[in-house]
Short mmCIF file of C-alpha atoms and ligand atoms in Angstrom, two decimals:
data_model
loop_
_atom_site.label_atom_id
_atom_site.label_comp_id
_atom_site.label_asym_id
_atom_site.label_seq_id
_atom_site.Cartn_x
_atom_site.Cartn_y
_atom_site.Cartn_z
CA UNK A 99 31.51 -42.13 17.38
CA UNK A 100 33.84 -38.99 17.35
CA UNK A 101 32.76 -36.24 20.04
CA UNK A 102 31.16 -34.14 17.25
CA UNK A 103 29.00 -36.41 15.96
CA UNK A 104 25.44 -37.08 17.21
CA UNK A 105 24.05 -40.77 17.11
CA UNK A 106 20.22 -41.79 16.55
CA UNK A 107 19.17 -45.15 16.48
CA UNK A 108 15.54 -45.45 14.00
CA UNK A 109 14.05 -48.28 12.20
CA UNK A 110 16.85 -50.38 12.94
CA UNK A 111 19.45 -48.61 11.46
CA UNK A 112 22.09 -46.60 13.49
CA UNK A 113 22.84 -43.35 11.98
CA UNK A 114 25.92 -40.87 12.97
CA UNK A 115 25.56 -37.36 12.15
CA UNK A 116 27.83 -34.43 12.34
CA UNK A 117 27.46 -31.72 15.23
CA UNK A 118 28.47 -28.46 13.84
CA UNK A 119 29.32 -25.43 15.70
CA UNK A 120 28.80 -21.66 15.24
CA UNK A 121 30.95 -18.84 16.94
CA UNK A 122 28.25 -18.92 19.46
CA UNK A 123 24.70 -20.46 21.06
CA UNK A 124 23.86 -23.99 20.43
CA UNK A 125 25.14 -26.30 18.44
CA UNK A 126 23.13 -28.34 15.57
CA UNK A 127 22.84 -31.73 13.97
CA UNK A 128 22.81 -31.79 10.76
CA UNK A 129 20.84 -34.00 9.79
CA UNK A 130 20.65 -33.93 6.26
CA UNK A 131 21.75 -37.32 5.50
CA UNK A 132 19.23 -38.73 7.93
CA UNK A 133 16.17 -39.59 5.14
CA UNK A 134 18.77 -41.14 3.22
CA UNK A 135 19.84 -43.40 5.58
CA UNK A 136 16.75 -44.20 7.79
CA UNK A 137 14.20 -43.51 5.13
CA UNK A 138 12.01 -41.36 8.34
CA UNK A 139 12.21 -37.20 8.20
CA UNK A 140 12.40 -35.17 11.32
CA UNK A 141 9.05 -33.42 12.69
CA UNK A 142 9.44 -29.87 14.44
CA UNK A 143 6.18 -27.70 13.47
CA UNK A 144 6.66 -24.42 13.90
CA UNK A 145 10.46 -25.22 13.91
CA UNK A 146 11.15 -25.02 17.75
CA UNK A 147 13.77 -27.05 17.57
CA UNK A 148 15.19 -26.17 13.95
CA UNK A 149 17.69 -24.30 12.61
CA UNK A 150 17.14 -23.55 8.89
CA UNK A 151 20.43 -21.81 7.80
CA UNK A 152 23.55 -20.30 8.61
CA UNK A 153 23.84 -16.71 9.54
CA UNK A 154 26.49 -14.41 10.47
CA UNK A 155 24.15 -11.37 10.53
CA UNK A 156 22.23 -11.68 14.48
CA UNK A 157 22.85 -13.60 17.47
CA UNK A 158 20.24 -14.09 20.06
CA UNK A 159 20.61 -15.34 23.24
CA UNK A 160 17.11 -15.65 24.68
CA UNK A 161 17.81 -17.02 28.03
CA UNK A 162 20.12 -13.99 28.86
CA UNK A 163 18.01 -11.31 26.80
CA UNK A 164 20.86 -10.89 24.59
CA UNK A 165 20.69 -9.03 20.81
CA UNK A 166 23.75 -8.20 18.66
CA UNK A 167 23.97 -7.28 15.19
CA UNK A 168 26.94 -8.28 13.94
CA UNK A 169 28.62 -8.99 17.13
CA UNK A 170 27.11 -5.56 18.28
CA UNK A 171 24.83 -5.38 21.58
CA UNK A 172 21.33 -4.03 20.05
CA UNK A 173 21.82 -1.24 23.68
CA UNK A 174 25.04 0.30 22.63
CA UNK A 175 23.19 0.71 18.75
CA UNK A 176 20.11 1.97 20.23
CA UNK A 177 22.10 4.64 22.20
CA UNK A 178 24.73 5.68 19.46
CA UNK A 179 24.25 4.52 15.97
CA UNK A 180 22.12 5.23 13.34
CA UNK A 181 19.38 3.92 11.35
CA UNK A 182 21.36 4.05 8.20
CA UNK A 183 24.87 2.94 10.10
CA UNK A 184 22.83 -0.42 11.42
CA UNK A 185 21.54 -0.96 7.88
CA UNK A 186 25.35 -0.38 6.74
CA UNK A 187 26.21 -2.87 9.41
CA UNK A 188 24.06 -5.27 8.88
CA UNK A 189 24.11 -5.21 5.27
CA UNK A 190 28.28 -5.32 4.87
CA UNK A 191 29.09 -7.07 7.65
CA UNK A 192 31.42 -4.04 9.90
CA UNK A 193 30.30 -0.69 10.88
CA UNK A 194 31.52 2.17 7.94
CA UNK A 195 33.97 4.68 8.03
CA UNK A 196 32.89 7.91 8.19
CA UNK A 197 33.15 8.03 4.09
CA UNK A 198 31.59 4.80 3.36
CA UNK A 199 28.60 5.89 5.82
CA UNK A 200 28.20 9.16 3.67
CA UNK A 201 28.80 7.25 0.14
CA UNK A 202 26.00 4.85 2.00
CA UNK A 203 23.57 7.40 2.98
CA UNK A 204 24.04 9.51 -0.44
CA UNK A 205 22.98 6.48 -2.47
CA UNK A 206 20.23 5.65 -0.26
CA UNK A 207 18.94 9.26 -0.21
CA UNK A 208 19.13 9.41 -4.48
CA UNK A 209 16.82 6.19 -4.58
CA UNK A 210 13.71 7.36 -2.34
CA UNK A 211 11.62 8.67 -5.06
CA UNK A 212 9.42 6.23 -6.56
CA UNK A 213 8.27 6.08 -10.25
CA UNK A 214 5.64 7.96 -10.90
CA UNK A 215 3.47 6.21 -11.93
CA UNK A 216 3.38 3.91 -8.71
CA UNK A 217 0.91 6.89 -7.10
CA UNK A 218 -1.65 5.95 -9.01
CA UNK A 219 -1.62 2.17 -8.01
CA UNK A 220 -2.58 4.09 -4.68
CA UNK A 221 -6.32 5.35 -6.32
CA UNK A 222 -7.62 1.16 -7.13
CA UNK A 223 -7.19 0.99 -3.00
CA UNK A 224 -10.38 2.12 -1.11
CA UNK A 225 -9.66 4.74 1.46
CA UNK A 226 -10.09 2.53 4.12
CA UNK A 227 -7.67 -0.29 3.42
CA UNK A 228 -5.93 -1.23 6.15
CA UNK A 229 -2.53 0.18 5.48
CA UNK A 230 -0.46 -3.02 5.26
CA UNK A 231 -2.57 -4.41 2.47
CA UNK A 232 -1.76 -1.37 0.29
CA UNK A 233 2.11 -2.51 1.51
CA UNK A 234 1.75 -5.67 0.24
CA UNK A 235 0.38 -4.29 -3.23
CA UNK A 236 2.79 -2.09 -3.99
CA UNK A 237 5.90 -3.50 -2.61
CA UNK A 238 5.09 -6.68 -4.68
CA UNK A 239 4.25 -4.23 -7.80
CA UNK A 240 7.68 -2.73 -7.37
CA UNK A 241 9.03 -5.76 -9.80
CA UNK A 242 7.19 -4.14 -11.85
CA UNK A 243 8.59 -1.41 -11.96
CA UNK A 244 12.44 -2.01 -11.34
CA UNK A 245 13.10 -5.10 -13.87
CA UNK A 246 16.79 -3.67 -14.41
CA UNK A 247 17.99 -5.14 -10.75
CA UNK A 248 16.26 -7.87 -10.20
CA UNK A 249 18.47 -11.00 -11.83
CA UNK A 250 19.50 -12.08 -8.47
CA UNK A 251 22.48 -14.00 -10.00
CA UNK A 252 24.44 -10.43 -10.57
CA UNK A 253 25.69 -9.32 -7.51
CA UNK A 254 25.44 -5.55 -8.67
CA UNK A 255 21.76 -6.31 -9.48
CA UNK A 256 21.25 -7.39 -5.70
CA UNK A 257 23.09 -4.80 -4.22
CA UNK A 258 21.14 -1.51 -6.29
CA UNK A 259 17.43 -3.21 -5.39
CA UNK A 260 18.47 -3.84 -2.00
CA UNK A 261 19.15 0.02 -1.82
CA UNK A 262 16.25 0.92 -3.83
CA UNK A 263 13.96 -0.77 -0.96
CA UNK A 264 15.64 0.40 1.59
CA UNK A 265 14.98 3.60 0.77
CA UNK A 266 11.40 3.44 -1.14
CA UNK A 267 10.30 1.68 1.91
CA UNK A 268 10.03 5.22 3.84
CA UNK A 269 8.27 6.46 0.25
CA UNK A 270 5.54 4.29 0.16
CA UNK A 271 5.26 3.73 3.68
CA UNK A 272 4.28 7.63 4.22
CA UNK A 273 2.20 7.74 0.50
CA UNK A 274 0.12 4.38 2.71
CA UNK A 275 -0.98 6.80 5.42
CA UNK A 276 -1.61 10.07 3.64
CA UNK A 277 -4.02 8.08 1.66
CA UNK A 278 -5.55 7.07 3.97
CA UNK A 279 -6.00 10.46 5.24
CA UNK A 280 -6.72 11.79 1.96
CA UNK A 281 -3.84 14.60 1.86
CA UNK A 282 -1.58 14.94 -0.95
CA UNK A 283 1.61 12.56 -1.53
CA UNK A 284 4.70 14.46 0.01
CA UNK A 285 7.40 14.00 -2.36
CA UNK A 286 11.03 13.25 -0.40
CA UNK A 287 13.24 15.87 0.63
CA UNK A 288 16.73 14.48 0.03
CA UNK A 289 18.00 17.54 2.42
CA UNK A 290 16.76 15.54 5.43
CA UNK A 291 17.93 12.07 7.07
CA UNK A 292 16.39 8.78 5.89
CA UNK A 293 14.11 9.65 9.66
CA UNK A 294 13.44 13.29 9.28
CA UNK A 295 12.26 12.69 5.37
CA UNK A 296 9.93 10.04 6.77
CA UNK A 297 8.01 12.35 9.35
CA UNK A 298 8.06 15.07 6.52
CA UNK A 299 6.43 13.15 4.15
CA UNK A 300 4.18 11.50 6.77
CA UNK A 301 3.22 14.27 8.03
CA UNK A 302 3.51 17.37 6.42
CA UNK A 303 1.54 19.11 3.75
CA UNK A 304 2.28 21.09 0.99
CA UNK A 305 0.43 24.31 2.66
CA UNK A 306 3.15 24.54 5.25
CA UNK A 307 6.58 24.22 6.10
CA UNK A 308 7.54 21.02 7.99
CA UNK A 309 10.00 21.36 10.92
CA UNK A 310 11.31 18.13 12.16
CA UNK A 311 11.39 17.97 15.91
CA UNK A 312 15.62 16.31 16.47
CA UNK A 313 13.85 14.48 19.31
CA UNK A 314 11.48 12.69 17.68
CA UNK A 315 13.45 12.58 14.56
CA UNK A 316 15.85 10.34 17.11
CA UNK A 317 13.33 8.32 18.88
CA UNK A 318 11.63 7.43 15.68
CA UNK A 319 15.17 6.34 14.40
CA UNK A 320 16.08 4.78 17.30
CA UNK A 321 12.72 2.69 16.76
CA UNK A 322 13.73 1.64 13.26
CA UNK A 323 17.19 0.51 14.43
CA UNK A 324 14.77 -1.87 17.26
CA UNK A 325 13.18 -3.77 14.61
CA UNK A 326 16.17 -3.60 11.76
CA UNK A 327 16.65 -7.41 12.05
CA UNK A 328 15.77 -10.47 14.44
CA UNK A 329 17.68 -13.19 13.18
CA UNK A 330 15.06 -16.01 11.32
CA UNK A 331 11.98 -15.12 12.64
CA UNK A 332 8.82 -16.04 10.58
CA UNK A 333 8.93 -12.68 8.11
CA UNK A 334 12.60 -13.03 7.29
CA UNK A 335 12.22 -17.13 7.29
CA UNK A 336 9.08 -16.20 4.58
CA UNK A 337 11.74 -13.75 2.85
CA UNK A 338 14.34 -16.80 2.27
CA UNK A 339 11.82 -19.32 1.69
CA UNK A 340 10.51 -17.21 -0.79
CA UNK A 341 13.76 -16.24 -2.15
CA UNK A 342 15.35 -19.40 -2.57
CA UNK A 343 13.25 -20.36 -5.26
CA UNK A 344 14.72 -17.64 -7.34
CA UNK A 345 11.85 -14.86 -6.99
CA UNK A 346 12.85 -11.16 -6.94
CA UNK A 347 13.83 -9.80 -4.28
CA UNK A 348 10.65 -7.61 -4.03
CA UNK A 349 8.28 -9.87 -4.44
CA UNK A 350 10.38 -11.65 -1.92
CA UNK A 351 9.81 -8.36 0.56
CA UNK A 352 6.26 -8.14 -0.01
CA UNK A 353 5.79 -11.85 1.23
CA UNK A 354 8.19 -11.04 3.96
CA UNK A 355 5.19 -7.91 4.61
CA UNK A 356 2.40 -10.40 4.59
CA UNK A 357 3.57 -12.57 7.48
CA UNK A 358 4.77 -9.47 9.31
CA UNK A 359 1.32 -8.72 9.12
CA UNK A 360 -0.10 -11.47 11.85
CA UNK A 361 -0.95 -10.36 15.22
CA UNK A 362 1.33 -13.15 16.74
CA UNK A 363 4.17 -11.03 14.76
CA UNK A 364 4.37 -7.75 13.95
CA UNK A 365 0.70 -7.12 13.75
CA UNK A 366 1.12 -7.18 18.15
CA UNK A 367 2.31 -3.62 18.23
CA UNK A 368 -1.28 -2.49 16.93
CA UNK A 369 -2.62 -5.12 19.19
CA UNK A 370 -1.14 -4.19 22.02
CA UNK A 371 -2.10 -0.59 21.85
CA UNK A 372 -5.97 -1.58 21.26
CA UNK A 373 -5.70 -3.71 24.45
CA UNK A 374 -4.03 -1.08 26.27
CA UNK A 375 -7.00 1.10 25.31
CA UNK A 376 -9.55 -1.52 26.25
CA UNK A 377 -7.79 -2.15 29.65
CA UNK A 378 -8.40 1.44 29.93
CA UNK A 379 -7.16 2.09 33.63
CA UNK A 380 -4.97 0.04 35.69
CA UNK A 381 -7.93 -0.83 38.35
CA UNK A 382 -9.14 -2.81 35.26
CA UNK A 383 -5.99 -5.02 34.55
CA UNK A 384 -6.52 -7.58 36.95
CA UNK A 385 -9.67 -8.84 34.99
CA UNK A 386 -7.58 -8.95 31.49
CA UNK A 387 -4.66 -10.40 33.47
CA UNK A 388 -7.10 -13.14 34.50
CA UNK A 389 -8.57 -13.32 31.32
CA UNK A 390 -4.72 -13.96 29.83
CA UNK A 391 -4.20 -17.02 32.32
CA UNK A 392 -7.69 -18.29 31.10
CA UNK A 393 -7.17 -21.81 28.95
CA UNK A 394 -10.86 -21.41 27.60
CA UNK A 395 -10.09 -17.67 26.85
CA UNK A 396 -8.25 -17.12 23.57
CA UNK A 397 -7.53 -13.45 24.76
CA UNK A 398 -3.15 -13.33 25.04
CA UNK A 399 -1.45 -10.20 27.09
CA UNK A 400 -0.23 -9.15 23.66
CA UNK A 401 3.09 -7.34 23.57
CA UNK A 402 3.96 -10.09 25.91
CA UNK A 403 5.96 -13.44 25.23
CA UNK A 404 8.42 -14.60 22.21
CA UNK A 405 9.59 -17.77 20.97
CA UNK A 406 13.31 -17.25 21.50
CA UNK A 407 13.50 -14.47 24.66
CA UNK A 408 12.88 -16.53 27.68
CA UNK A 409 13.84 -13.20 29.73
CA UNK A 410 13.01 -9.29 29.23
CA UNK A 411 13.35 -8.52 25.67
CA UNK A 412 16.20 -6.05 25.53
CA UNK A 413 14.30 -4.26 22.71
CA UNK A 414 11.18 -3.59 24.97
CA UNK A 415 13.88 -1.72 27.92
CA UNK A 416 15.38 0.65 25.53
CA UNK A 417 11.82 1.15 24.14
CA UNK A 418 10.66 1.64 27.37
CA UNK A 419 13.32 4.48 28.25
CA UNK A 420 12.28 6.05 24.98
CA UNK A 421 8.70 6.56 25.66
CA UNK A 422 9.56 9.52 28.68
CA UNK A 423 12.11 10.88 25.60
CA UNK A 424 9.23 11.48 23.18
CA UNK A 425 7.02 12.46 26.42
CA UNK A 426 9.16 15.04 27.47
CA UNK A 427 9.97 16.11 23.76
CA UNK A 428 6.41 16.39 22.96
CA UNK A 429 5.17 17.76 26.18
CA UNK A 430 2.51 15.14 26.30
CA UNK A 431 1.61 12.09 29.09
CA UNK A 432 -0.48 9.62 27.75
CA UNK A 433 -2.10 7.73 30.80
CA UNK A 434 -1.87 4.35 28.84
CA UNK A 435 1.56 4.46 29.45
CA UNK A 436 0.96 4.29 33.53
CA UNK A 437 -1.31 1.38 32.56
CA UNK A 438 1.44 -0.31 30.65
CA UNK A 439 4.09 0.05 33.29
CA UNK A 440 1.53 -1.33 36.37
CA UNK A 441 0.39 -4.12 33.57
CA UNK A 442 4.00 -5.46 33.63
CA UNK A 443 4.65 -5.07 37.22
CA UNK A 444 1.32 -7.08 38.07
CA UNK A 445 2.20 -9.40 35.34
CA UNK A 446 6.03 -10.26 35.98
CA UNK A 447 4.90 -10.74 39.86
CA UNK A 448 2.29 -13.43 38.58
CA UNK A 449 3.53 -17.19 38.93
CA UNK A 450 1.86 -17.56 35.78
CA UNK A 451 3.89 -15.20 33.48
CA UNK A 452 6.98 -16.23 35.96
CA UNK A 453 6.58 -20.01 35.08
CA UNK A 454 6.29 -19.80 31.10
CA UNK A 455 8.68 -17.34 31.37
CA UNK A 456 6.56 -14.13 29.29
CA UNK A 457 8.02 -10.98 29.66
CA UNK A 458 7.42 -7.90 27.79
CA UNK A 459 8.60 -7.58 23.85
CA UNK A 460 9.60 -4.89 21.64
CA UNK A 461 5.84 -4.56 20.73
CA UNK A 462 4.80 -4.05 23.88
CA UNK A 463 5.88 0.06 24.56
CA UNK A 464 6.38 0.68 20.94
CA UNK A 465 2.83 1.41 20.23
CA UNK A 466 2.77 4.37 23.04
CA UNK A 467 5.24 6.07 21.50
CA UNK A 468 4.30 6.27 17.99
CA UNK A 469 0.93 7.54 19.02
CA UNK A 470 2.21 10.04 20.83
CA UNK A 471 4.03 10.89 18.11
CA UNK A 472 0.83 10.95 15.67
CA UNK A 473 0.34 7.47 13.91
CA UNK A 474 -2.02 5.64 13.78
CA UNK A 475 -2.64 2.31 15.23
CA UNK A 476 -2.91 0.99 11.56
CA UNK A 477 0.41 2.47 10.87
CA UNK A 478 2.32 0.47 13.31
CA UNK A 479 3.19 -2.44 11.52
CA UNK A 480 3.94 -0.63 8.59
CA UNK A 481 6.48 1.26 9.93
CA UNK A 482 8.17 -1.96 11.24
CA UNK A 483 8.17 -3.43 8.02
CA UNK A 484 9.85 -0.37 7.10
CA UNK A 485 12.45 -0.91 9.75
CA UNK A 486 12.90 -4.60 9.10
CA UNK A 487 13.41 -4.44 5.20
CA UNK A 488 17.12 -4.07 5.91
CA UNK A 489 17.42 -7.05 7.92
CA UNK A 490 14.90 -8.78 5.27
CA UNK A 491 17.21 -8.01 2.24
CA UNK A 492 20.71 -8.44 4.53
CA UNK A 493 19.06 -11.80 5.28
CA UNK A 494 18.13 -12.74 1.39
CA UNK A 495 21.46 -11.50 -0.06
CA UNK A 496 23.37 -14.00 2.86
CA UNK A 497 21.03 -16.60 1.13
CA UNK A 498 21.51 -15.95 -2.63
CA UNK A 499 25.45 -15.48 -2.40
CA UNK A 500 25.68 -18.87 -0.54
CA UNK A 501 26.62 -20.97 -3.28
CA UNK A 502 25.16 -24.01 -1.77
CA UNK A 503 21.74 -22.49 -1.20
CA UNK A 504 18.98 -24.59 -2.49
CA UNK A 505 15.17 -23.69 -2.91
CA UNK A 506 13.51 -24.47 0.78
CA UNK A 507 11.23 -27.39 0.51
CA UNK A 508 9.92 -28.73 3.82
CA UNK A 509 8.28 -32.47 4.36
CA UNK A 510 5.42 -33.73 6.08
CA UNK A 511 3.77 -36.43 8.33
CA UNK A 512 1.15 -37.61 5.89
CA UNK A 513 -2.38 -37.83 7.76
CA UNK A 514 -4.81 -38.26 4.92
CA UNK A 515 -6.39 -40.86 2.91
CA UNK A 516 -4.38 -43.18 1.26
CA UNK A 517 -4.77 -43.94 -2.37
CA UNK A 518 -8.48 -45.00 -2.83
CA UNK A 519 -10.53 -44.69 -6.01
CA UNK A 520 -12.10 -42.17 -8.16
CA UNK A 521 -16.18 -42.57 -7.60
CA UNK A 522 -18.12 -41.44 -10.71
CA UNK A 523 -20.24 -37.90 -9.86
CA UNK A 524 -23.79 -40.22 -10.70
CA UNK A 525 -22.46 -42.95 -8.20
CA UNK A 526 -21.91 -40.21 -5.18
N1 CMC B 716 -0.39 -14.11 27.05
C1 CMC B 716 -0.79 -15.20 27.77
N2 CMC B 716 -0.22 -16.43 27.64
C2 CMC B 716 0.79 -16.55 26.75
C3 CMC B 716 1.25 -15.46 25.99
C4 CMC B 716 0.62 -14.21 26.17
N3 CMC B 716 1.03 -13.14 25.46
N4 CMC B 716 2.26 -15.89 25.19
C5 CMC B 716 2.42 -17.18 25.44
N5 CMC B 716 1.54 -17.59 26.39
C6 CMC B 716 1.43 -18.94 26.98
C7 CMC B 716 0.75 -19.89 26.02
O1 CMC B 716 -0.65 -19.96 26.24
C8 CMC B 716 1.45 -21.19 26.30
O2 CMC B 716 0.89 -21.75 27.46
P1 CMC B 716 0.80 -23.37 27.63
O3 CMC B 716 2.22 -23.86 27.59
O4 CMC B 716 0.11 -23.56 28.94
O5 CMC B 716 -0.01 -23.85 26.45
C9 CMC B 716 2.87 -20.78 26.66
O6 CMC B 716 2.77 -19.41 27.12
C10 CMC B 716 3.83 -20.83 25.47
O7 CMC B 716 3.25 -20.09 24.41
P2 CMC B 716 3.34 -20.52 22.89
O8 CMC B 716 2.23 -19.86 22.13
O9 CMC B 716 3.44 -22.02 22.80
O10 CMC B 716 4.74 -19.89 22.50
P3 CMC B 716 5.26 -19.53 21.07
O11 CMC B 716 6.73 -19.45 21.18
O12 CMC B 716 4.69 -20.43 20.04
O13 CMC B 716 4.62 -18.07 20.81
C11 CMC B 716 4.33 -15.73 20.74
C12 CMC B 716 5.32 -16.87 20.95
C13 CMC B 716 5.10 -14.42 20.60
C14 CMC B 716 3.55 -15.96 19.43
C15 CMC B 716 3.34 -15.67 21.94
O14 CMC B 716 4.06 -15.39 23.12
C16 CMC B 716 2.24 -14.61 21.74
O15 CMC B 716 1.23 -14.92 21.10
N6 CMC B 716 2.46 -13.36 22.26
C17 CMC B 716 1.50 -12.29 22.02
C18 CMC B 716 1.76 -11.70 20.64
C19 CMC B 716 3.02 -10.86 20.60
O16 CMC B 716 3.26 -10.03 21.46
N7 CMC B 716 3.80 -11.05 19.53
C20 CMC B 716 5.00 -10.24 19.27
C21 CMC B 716 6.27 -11.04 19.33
S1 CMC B 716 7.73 -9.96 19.40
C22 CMC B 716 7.73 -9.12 17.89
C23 CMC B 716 7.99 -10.01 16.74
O17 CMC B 716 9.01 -10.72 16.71
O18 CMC B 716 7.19 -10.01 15.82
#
């Protein structure tokens, strides 16, 4: 057996298997021949030890609380990129030149209107919908809508609905919430960035004048370039699973939306800000930290813990340096925060949290910031799914343009009855 090669004896038969290596992290064995040969599948629910592609788009390295887009450490982004230079990046492959970052940003800008008629899709919700199910609606209706890009075999196709959700994203993100609030759609404002047109149509109204505040303009940027991408986590593993059967790319996104959805996903950043409000003040944290370590409790520290980062989530310390930014910018200190910080020092010192290795995630500050900055709660997943749409579609186009992708088709362990037969209604 050559040194890149794995062996497994099963059933009797001795099987060799290739070891492949990427640029970086851990090797795999691919073991794609392994059914064929030993007749037996490989089990891994919830695929800890699985990888399901390759990628050249992010690299985590859990252990070390490493992120790079790219090749590109997700701290030196945070602190002087852009939103719409990260989706550039993550999207081509290299950061643009200046040009190709204004030829990028034009064409993004020119697609953020949606079709008309999409508003009224907006009246069959009730008022009260919980913003991401109006998400899933009418990102999935976009197909609808935009039938002239989406045969995914035309690279051209691909490349204008990638940009058209990109940018609609912001569009019906902001049209989500000011139903809710029952104001008036804001139409875009292609004057402003991709950020400042977002908070304008969030939350202006037609009776005034908007002013974006450059602070919060950059913090709220500097959130979306947090949650652009995260390698195959379960969203962008729904997008590809979805998308290698051949859907659209939009229905594609609006599965990717549902999944986001989950409170063990993105869902935790509205979690973690209603247990930050139920914790209250920090002389009550003790009791929730308790409740956390309890096996019979379901309760979970939520903005806390990931599958992959095994140390502090290098998201959650850049978000954590942002929330005194938007503080200081907004003239505002929201006691939860004080809670949050002392909730993470009494956790990280507990051999609990120590042994299993849970540290804070991006979810965990995020939610203090954006409600200082006037969302709410409902709106926080949404606006990651906004974020994460360009690391969704940079993730589907790797997929489609591989020209050995096949559809995604997982086995099973069988545990149900075996073939037994049909008993006549009368006879039951
Ligand atoms: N609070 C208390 N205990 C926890 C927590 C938590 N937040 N997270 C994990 N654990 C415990 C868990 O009970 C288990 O203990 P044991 O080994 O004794 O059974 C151990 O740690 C391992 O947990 P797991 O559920 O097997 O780990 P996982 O990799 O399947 O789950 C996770 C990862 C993120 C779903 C989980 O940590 C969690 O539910 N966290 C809270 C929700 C959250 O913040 N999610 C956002 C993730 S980051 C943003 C994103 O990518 O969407």
């Amino acid at each position: 057996m050559s040194e890149n090669q794995a062996s497994l004896t099963a059933g009797g038969n001795s099987v060799d298997m290739p070891i492949k290596s990427g640029t970086i992290g851990p090797d795999v064995i691919d073991i794609r021949k392994l059914y064929g040969q030993t007749g037996m599948f490989t089990y891994d629910p919830g695929f800890t030890s699985t990888a399901s592609c390759d990628s050249a788009i992010t690299y985590i390295d859990g252990d070390e609380g490493v992120l790079l887009h790219r090749g590109y450490p997700i701290g030196q982004l945070a602190e002087h990129s852009s939103f719409m230079e990260v989706s550039y990046l993550l999207l081509n492959g290299e950061l643009p030149s200046q040009q190709e970052l204004a030829d990028f940003t034009r064409t993004i800008t020119r697609h953020t209107m949606l079709h008309e008629q999409l508003a009224t899709f907006y009246r069959g919700f009730r008022r009260d919908a919980h913003p991401m199910a109006v998400m899933c609606g009418v990102v999935g209706a976009l197909s609808a809508f935009y039938h002239d890009s989406t045969d995914i075999a035309d690279p051209v196709h691909r490349k204008i609905s990638s940009h058209r959700l990109i940018a609609k994203m912001p569009t019906i993100a902001a049209m989500a919430y000011k139903y809710s609030v029952g104001q008036p759609f804001i139409y875009p404002d292609n004057k402003l960035s991709y950020t400042g047109n977002f908070l304008k149509m969030t939350f202006g109204v037609p009776a005034e004048e908007y002013e974006v505040i450059p602070a919060v303009e950059k913090a709220m940027d500097r959130i979306f370039i947090l949650h652009a991408d995260h390698e195959q986590n379960a969203s962008t593993s729904t997008v590809r699973l979805a998308g290698s059967s051949g859907a659209n790319p939009f229905a594609c996104i609006a599965a990717g939306i549902a999944c986001l959805w989950g409170p063990a996903h993105g869902g935790a950043n509205e979690a973690a800000l209603n247990m930050l409000k139920e914790i209250g003040t920090p002389d009550r944290i003790q009791h929730y930290i308790d409740r956390a370590k309890d096996k019979n409790d379901p309760f979970r520290l939520m903005g806390f813990g990931h599958r992959v980062y095994k140390n502090y989530d290098p998201r959650a310390t850049v978000m954590q340096q942002t929330v005194r930014e938007v503080f200081d910018a907004l003239k505002v200190n929201d006691p939860l925060f004080e809670t949050a910080l002392r909730l993470e020092e009494i956790a990280l010192s507990d051999p609990y949290f120590a042994e299993k290795k849970l540290f804070p995630n991006v979810d965990f500050y995020s939610g203090i910031i954006l409600s200082a900055i006037g969302f709410p709660t409902t709106m926080f997943t949404v606006l990651f799914a906004l974020a994460r749409t360009v690391g969704w579609v940079a993730q589907w186009n790797e997929m489609i343009s591989d020209p050995g992708q096949k559809i995604g088709r997982p086995r099973q362990l069988y545990t149900g009855p075996t073939a037994r037969d049909y008993v006549p209604l009368s006879d039951r």
